[in-house]
PDB file of C-alpha atoms in Angstrom:
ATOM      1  CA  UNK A   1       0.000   0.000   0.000  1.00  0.00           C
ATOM      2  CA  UNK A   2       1.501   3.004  -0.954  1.00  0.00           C
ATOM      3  CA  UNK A   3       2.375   5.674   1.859  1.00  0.00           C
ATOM      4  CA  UNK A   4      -0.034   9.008   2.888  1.00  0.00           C
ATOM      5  CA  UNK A   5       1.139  12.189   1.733  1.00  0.00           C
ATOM      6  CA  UNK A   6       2.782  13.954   4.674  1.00  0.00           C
ATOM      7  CA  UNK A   7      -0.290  16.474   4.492  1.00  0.00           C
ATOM      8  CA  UNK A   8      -2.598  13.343   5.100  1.00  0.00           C
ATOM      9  CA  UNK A   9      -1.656  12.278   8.054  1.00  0.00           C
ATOM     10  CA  UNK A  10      -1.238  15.536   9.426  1.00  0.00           C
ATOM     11  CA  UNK A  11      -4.722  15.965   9.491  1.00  0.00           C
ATOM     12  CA  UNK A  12      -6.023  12.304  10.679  1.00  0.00           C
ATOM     13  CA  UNK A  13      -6.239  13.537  14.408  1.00  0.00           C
ATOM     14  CA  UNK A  14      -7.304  16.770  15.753  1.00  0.00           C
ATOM     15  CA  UNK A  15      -6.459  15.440  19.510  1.00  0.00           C
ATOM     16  CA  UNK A  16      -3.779  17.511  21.397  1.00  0.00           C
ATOM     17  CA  UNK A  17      -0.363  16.021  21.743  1.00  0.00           C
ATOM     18  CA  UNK A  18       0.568  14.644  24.860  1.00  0.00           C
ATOM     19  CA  UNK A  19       3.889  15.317  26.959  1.00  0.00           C
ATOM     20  CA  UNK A  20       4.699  11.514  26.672  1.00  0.00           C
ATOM     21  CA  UNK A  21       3.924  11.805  22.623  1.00  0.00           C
ATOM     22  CA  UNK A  22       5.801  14.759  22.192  1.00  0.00           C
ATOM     23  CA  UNK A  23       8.820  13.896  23.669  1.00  0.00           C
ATOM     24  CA  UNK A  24       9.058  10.663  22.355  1.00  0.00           C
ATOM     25  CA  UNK A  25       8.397  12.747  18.395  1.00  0.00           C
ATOM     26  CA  UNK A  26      11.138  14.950  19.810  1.00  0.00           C
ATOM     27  CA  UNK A  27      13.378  12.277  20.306  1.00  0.00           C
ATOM     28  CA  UNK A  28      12.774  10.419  17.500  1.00  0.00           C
ATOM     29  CA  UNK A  29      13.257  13.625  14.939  1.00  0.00           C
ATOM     30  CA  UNK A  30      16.776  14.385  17.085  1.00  0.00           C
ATOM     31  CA  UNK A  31      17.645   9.980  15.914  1.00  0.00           C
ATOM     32  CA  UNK A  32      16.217  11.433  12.117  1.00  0.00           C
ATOM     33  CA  UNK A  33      18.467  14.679  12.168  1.00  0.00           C
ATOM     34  CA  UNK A  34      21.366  12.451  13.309  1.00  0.00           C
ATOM     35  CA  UNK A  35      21.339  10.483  10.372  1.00  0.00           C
ATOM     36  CA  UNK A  36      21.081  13.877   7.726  1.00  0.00           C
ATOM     37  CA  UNK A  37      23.567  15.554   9.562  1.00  0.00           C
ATOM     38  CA  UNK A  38      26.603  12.674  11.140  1.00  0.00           C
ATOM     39  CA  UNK A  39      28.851  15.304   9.836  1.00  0.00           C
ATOM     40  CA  UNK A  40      27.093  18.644  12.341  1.00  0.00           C
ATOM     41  CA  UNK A  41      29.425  20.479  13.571  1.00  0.00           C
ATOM     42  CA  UNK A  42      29.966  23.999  14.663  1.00  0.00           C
ATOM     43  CA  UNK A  43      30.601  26.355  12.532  1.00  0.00           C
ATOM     44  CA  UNK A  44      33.418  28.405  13.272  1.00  0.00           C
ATOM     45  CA  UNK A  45      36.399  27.609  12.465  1.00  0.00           C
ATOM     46  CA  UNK A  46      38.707  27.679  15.734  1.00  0.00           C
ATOM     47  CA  UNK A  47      41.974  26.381  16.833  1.00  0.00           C
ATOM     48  CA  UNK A  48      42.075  26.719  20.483  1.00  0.00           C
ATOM     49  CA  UNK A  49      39.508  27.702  23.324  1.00  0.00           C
ATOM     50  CA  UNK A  50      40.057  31.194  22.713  1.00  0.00           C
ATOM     51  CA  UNK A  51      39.700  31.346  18.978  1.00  0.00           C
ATOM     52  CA  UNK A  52      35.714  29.734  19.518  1.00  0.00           C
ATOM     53  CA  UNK A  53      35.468  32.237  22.274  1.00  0.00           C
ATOM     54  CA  UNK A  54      36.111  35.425  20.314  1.00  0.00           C
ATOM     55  CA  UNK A  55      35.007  33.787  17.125  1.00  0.00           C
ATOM     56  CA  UNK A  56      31.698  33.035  19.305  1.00  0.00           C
ATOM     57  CA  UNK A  57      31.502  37.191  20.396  1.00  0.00           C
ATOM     58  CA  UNK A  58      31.974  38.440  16.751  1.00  0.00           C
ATOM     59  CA  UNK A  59      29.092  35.944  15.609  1.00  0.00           C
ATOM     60  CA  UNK A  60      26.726  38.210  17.392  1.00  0.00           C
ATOM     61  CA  UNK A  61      24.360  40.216  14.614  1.00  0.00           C
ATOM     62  CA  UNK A  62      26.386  38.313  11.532  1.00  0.00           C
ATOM     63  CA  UNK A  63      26.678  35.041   9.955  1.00  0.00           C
ATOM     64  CA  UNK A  64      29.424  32.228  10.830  1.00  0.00           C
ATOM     65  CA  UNK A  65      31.032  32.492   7.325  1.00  0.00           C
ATOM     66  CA  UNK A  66      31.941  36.421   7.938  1.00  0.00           C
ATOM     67  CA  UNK A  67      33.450  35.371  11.219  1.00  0.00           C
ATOM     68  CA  UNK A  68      35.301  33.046   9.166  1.00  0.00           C
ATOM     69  CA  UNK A  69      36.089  35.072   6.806  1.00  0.00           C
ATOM     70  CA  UNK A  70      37.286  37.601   8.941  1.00  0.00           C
ATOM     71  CA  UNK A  71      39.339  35.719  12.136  1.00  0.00           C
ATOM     72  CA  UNK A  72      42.418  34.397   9.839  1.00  0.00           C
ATOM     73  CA  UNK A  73      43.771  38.161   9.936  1.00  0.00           C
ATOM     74  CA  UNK A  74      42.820  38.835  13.323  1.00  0.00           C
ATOM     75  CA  UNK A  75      44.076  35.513  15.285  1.00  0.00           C
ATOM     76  CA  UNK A  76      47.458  36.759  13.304  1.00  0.00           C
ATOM     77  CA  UNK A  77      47.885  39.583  14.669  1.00  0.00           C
ATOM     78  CA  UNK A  78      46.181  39.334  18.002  1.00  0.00           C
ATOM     79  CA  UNK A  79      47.157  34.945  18.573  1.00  0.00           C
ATOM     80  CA  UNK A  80      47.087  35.503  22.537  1.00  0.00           C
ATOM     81  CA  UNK A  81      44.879  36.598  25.371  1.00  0.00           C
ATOM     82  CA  UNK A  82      47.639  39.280  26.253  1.00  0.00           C
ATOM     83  CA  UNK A  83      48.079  39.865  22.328  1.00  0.00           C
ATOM     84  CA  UNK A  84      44.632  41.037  22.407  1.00  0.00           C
ATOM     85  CA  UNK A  85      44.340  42.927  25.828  1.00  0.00           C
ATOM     86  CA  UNK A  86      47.458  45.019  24.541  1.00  0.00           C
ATOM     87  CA  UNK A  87      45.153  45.792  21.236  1.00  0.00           C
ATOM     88  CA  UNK A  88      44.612  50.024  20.188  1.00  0.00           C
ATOM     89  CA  UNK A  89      40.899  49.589  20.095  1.00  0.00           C
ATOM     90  CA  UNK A  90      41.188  51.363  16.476  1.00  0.00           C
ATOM     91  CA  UNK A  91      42.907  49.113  15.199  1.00  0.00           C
ATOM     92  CA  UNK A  92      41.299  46.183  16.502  1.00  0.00           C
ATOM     93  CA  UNK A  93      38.133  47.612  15.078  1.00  0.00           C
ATOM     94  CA  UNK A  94      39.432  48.428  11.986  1.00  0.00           C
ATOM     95  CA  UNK A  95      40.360  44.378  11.469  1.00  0.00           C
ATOM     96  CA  UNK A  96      36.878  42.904  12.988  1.00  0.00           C
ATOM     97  CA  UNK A  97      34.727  45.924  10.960  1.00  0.00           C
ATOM     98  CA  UNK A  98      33.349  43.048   8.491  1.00  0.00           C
ATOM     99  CA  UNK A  99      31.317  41.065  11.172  1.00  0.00           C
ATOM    100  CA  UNK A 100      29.165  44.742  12.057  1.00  0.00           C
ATOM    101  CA  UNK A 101      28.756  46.354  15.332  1.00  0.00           C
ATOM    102  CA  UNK A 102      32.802  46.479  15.567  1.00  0.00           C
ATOM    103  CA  UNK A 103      32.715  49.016  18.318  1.00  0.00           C
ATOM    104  CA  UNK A 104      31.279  47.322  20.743  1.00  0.00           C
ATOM    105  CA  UNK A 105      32.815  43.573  19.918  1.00  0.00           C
ATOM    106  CA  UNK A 106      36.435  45.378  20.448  1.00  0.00           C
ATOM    107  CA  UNK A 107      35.234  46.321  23.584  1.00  0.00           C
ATOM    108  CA  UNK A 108      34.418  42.678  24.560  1.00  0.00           C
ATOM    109  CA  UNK A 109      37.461  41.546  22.940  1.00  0.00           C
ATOM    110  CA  UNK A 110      39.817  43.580  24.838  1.00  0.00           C
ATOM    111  CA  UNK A 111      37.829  42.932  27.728  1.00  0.00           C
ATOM    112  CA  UNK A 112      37.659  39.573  27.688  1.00  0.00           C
ATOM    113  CA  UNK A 113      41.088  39.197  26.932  1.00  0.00           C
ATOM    114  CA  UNK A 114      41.887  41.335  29.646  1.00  0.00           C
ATOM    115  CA  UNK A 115      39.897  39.269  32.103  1.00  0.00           C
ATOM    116  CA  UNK A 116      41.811  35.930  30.886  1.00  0.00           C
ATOM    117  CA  UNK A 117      44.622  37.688  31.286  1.00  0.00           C
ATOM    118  CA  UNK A 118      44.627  38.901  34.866  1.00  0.00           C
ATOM    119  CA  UNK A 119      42.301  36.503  36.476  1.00  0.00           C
ATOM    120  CA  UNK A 120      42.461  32.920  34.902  1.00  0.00           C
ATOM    121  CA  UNK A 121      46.455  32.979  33.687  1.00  0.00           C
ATOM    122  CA  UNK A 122      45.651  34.017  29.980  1.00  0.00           C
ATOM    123  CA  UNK A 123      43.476  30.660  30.228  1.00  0.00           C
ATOM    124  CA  UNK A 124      39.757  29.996  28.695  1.00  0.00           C
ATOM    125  CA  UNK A 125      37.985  28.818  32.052  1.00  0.00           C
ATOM    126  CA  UNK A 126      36.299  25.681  31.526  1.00  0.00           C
ATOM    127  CA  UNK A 127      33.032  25.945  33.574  1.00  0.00           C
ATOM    128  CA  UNK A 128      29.956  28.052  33.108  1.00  0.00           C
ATOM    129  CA  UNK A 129      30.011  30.127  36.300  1.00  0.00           C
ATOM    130  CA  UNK A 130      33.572  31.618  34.806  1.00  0.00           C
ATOM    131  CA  UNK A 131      32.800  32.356  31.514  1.00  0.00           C
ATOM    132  CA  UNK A 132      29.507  34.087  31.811  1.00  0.00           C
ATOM    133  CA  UNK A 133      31.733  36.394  33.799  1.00  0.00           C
ATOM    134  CA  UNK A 134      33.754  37.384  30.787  1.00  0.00           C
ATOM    135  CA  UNK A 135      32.627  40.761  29.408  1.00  0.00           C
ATOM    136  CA  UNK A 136      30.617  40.031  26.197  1.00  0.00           C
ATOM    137  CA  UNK A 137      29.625  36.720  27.055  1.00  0.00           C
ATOM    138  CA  UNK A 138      26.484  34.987  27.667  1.00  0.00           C
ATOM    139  CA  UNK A 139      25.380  31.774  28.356  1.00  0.00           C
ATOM    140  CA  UNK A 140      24.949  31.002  25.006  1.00  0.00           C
ATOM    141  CA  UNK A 141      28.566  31.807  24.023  1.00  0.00           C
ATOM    142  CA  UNK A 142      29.559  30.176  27.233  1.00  0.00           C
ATOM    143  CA  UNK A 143      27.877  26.870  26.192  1.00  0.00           C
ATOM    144  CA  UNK A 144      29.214  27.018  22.668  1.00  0.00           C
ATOM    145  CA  UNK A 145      32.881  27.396  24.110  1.00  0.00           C
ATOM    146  CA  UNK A 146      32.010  24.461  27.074  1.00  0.00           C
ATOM    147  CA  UNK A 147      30.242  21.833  24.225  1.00  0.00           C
ATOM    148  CA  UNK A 148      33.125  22.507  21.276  1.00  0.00           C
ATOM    149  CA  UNK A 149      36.130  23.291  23.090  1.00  0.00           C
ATOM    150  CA  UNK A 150      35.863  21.513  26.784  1.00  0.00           C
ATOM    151  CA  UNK A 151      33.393  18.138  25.643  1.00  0.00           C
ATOM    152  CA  UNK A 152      31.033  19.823  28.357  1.00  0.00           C
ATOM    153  CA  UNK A 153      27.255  19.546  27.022  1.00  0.00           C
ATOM    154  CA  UNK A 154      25.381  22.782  26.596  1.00  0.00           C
ATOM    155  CA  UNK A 155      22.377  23.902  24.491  1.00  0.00           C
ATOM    156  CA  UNK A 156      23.192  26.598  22.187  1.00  0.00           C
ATOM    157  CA  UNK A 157      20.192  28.301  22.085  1.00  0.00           C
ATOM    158  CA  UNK A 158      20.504  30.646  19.012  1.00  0.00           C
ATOM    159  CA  UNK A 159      18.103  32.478  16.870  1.00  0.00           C
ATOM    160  CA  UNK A 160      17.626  29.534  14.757  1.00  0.00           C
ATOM    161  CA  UNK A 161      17.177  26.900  17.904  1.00  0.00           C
ATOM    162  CA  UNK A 162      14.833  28.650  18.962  1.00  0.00           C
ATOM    163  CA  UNK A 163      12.788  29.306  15.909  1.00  0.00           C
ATOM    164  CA  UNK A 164      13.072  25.492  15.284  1.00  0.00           C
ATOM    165  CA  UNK A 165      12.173  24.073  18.945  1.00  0.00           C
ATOM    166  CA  UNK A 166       9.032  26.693  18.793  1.00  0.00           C
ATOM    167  CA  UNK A 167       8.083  25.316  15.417  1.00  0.00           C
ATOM    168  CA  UNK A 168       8.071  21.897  16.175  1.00  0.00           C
ATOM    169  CA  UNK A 169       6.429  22.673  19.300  1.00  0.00           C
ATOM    170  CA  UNK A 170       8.883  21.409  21.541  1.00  0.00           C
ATOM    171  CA  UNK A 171       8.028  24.206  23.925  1.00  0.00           C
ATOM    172  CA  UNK A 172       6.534  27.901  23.503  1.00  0.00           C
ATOM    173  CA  UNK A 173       8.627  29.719  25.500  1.00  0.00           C
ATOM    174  CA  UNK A 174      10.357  32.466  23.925  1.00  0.00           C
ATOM    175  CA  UNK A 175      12.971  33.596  26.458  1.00  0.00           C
ATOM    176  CA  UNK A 176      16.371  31.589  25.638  1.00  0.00           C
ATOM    177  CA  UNK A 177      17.167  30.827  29.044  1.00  0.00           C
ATOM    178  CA  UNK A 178      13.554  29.168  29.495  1.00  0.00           C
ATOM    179  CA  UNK A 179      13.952  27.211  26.093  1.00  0.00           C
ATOM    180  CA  UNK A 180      17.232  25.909  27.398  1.00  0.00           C
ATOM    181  CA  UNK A 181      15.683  24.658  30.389  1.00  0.00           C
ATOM    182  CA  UNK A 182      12.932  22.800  28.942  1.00  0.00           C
ATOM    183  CA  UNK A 183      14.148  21.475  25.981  1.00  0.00           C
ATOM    184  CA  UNK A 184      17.028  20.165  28.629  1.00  0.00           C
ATOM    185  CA  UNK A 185      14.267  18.002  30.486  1.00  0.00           C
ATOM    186  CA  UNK A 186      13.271  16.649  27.284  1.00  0.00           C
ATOM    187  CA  UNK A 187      16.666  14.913  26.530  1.00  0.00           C
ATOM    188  CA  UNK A 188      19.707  13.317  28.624  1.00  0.00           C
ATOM    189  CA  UNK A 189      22.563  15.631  28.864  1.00  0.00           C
ATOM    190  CA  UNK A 190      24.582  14.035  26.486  1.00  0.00           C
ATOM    191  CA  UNK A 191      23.037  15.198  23.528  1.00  0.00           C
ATOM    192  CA  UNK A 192      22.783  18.239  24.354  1.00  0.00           C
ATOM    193  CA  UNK A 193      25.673  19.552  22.177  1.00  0.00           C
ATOM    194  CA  UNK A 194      25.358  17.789  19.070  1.00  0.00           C
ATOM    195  CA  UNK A 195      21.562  18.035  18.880  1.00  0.00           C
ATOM    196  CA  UNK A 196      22.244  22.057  19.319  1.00  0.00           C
ATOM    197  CA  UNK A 197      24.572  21.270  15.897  1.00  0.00           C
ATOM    198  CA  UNK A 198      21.757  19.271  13.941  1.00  0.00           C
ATOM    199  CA  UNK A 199      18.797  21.372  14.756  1.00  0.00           C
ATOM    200  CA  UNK A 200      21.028  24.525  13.886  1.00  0.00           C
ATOM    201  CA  UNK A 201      22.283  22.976  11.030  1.00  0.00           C
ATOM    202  CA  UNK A 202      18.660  22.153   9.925  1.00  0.00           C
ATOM    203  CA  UNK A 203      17.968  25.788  10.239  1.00  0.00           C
ATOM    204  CA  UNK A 204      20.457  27.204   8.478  1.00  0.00           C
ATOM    205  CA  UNK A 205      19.979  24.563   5.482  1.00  0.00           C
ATOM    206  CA  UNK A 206      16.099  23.621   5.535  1.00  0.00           C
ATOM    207  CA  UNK A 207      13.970  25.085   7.984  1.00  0.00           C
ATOM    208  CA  UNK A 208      14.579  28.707   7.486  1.00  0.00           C
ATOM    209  CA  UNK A 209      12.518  31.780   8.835  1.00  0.00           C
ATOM    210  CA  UNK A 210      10.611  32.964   5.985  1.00  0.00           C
ATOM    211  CA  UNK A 211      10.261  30.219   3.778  1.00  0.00           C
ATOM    212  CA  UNK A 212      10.905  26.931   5.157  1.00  0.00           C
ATOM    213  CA  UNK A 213      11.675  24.147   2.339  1.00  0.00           C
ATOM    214  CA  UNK A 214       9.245  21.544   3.527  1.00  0.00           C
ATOM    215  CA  UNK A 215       8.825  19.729   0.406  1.00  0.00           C
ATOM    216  CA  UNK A 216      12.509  19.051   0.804  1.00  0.00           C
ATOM    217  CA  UNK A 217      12.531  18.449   4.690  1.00  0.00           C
ATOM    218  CA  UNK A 218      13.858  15.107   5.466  1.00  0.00           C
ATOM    219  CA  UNK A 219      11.646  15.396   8.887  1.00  0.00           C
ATOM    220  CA  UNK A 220       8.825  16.537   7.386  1.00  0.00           C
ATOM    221  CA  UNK A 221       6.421  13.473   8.401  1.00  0.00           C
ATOM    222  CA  UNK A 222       7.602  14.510  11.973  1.00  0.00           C
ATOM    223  CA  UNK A 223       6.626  18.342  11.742  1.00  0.00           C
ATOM    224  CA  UNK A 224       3.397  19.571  13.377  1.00  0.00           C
ATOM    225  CA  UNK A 225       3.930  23.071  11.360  1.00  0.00           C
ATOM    226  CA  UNK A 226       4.356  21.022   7.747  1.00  0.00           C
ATOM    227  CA  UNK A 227       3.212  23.343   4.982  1.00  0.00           C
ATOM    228  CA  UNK A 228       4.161  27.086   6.266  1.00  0.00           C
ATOM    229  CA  UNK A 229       6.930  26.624   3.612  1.00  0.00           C
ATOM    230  CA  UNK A 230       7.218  25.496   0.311  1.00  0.00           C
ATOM    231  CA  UNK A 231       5.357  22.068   0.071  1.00  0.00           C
ATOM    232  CA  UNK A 232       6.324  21.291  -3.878  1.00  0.00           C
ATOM    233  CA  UNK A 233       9.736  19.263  -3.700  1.00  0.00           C
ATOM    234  CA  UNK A 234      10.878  20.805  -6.658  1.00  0.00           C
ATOM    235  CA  UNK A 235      10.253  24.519  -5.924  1.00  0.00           C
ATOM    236  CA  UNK A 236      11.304  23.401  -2.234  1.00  0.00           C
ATOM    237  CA  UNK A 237      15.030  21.965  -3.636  1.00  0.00           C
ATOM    238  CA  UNK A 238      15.901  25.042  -5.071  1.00  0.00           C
ATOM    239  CA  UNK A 239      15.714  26.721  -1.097  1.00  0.00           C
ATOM    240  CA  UNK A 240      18.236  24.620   0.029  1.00  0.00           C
ATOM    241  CA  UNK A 241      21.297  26.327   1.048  1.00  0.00           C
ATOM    242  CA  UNK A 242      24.997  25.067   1.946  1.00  0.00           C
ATOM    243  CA  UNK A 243      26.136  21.859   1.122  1.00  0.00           C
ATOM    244  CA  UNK A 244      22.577  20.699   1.148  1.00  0.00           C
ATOM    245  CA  UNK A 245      21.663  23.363  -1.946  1.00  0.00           C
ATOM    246  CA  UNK A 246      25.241  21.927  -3.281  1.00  0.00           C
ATOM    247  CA  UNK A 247      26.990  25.931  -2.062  1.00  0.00           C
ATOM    248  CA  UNK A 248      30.017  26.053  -0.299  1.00  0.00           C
ATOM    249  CA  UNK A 249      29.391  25.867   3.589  1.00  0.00           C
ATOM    250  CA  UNK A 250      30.183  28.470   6.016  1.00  0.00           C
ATOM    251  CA  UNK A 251      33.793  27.214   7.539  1.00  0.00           C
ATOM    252  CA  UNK A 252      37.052  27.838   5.429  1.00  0.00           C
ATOM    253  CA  UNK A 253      38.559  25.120   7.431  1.00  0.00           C
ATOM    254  CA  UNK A 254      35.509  22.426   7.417  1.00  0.00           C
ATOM    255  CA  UNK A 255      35.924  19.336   9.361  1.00  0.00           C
ATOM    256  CA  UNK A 256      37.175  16.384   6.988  1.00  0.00           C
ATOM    257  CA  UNK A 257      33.929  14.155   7.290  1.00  0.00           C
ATOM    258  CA  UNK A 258      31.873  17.836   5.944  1.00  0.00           C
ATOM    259  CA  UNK A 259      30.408  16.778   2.450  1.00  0.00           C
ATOM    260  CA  UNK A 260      30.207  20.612   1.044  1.00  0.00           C
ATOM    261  CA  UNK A 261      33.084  22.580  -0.544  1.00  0.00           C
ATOM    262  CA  UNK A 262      34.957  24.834   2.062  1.00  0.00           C
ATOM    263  CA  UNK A 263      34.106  28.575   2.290  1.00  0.00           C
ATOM    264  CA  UNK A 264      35.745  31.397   0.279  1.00  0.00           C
ATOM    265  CA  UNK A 265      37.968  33.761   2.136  1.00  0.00           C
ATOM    266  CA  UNK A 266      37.129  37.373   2.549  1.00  0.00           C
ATOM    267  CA  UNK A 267      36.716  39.148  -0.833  1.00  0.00           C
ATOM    268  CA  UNK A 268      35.452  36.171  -3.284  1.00  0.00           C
ATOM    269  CA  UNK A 269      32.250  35.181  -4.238  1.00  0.00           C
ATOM    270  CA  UNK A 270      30.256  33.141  -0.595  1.00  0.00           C
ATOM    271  CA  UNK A 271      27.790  31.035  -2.626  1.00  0.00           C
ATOM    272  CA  UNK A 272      24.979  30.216  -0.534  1.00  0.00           C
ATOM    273  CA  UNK A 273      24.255  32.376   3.018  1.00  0.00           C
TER     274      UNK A 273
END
């Protein structure tokens, strides 16, 4: 017997989900996501602790690939905590101006590296009570820096997590530090990192803000909010983006598992943002 169209059985039941239901759905589309994404990974491109941490501050208000793009020149001149506590503020700015808002992220920067400096031995602290300390970082930054750099799990509860979690109706809450929380009761701690990677990597490539690609959603048959996008697989295809659309991805230095082409640098044609 041939299958129901997604939109089918969508519509067999009008009966409210229940907690058990949905967490078992949200479970099984985090399984799903695991198998389109093995390769999720974050997307700045980052040597040490402090290169995700300041790569993590610029990413504010701007995309991964113009952090990128942008944090070859300034991890050359400014390679150390005390490098970049030392900076002139103008010319600091003058090398992070691509990622926007420069005046205030040199502030962070030199505060932050300032901070390492003086008060944890020009180390990257390794628990969230220290980092959120840092000027110009949050617990989102924090928990980037703890998952990717330290193995710690943390949600990363970014623009796109958030638009995701809400649309799949994981939770309704629209404050990040309220997602976090319950989306953290709704799987072990373990996962917490790399299902922050898949369902931001999901955003990014599928499920995007104003027109979702939901004929070409590989957890579509899992998604209570199936058809705000583009339903038609063809015309749903061509709103694929990344490696996914078949565009370079957003790290010049991808991991070696990534399937996409790497990133230009700074100045060359992006592809895909």
């Amino acid at each position: 017997m041939d299958e129901k169209p997604v939109s089918a059985r969508r519509t067999k039941s009008a009966k409210p989900e229940s907690r058990l239901a949905m967490v078992r759905r949200a479970r099984r589309m985090n399984r799903e996501l695991a198998d389109v994404y093995p390769y999720a990974h974050p997307e700045l491109d980052f040597r040490d602790p402090f290169e995700l941490l300041v790569a993590t501050v610029l990413s504010a208000q701007t995309t991964d690939l113009r952090v990128n793009q942008t944090t070859p020149a300034l991890f050359a001149r400014y390679p150390t905590p005390e490098d970049m506590a030392a900076a002139v503020p103008e010319e600091l700015e003058e090398v992070i101006r691509p990622t926007g808002f420069f005046r205030a992220k040199a502030r962070s920067l030199i505060g932050l590296s300032t901070a390492l400096r003086d008060r944890y031995d020009g180390e990257v602290p390794g628990t969230l009570k220290d980092l959120v300390t840092l000027p110009g970082v949050g617990r989102k930054t924090a928990n980037v820096v703890l998952g990717n750099a330290f193995d710690v799990p943390g949600l990363t509860v970014d623009t796109h997590f958030g638009r995701l979690v809400r649309r799949w109706k994981w939770t309704d809450q629209e404050d990040p530090e309220k997602v976090e929380a319950e989306i953290a009761e709704i799987f072990p701690k373990s996962e917490w990192t790399m299902l922050s990677h898949r369902i931001i990597f999901h955003g990014r490539r599928v499920c995007h803000s104003r027109k979702p690609a939901c004929g070409a959603c590989p957890i579509a048959h899992l998604c209570p909010s199936y058809g705000e996008g583009e339903t038609d697989p063809e015309k749903a295809k061509k709103l694929l983006k990344y490696e996914m659309g078949g565009y370079p991805g957003q790290r010049l230095s991808p991991p070696p598992d990534y399937p996409g082409k790497p990133a230009p640098p700074l100045g060359t044609s992006a592809g895909a943002e």
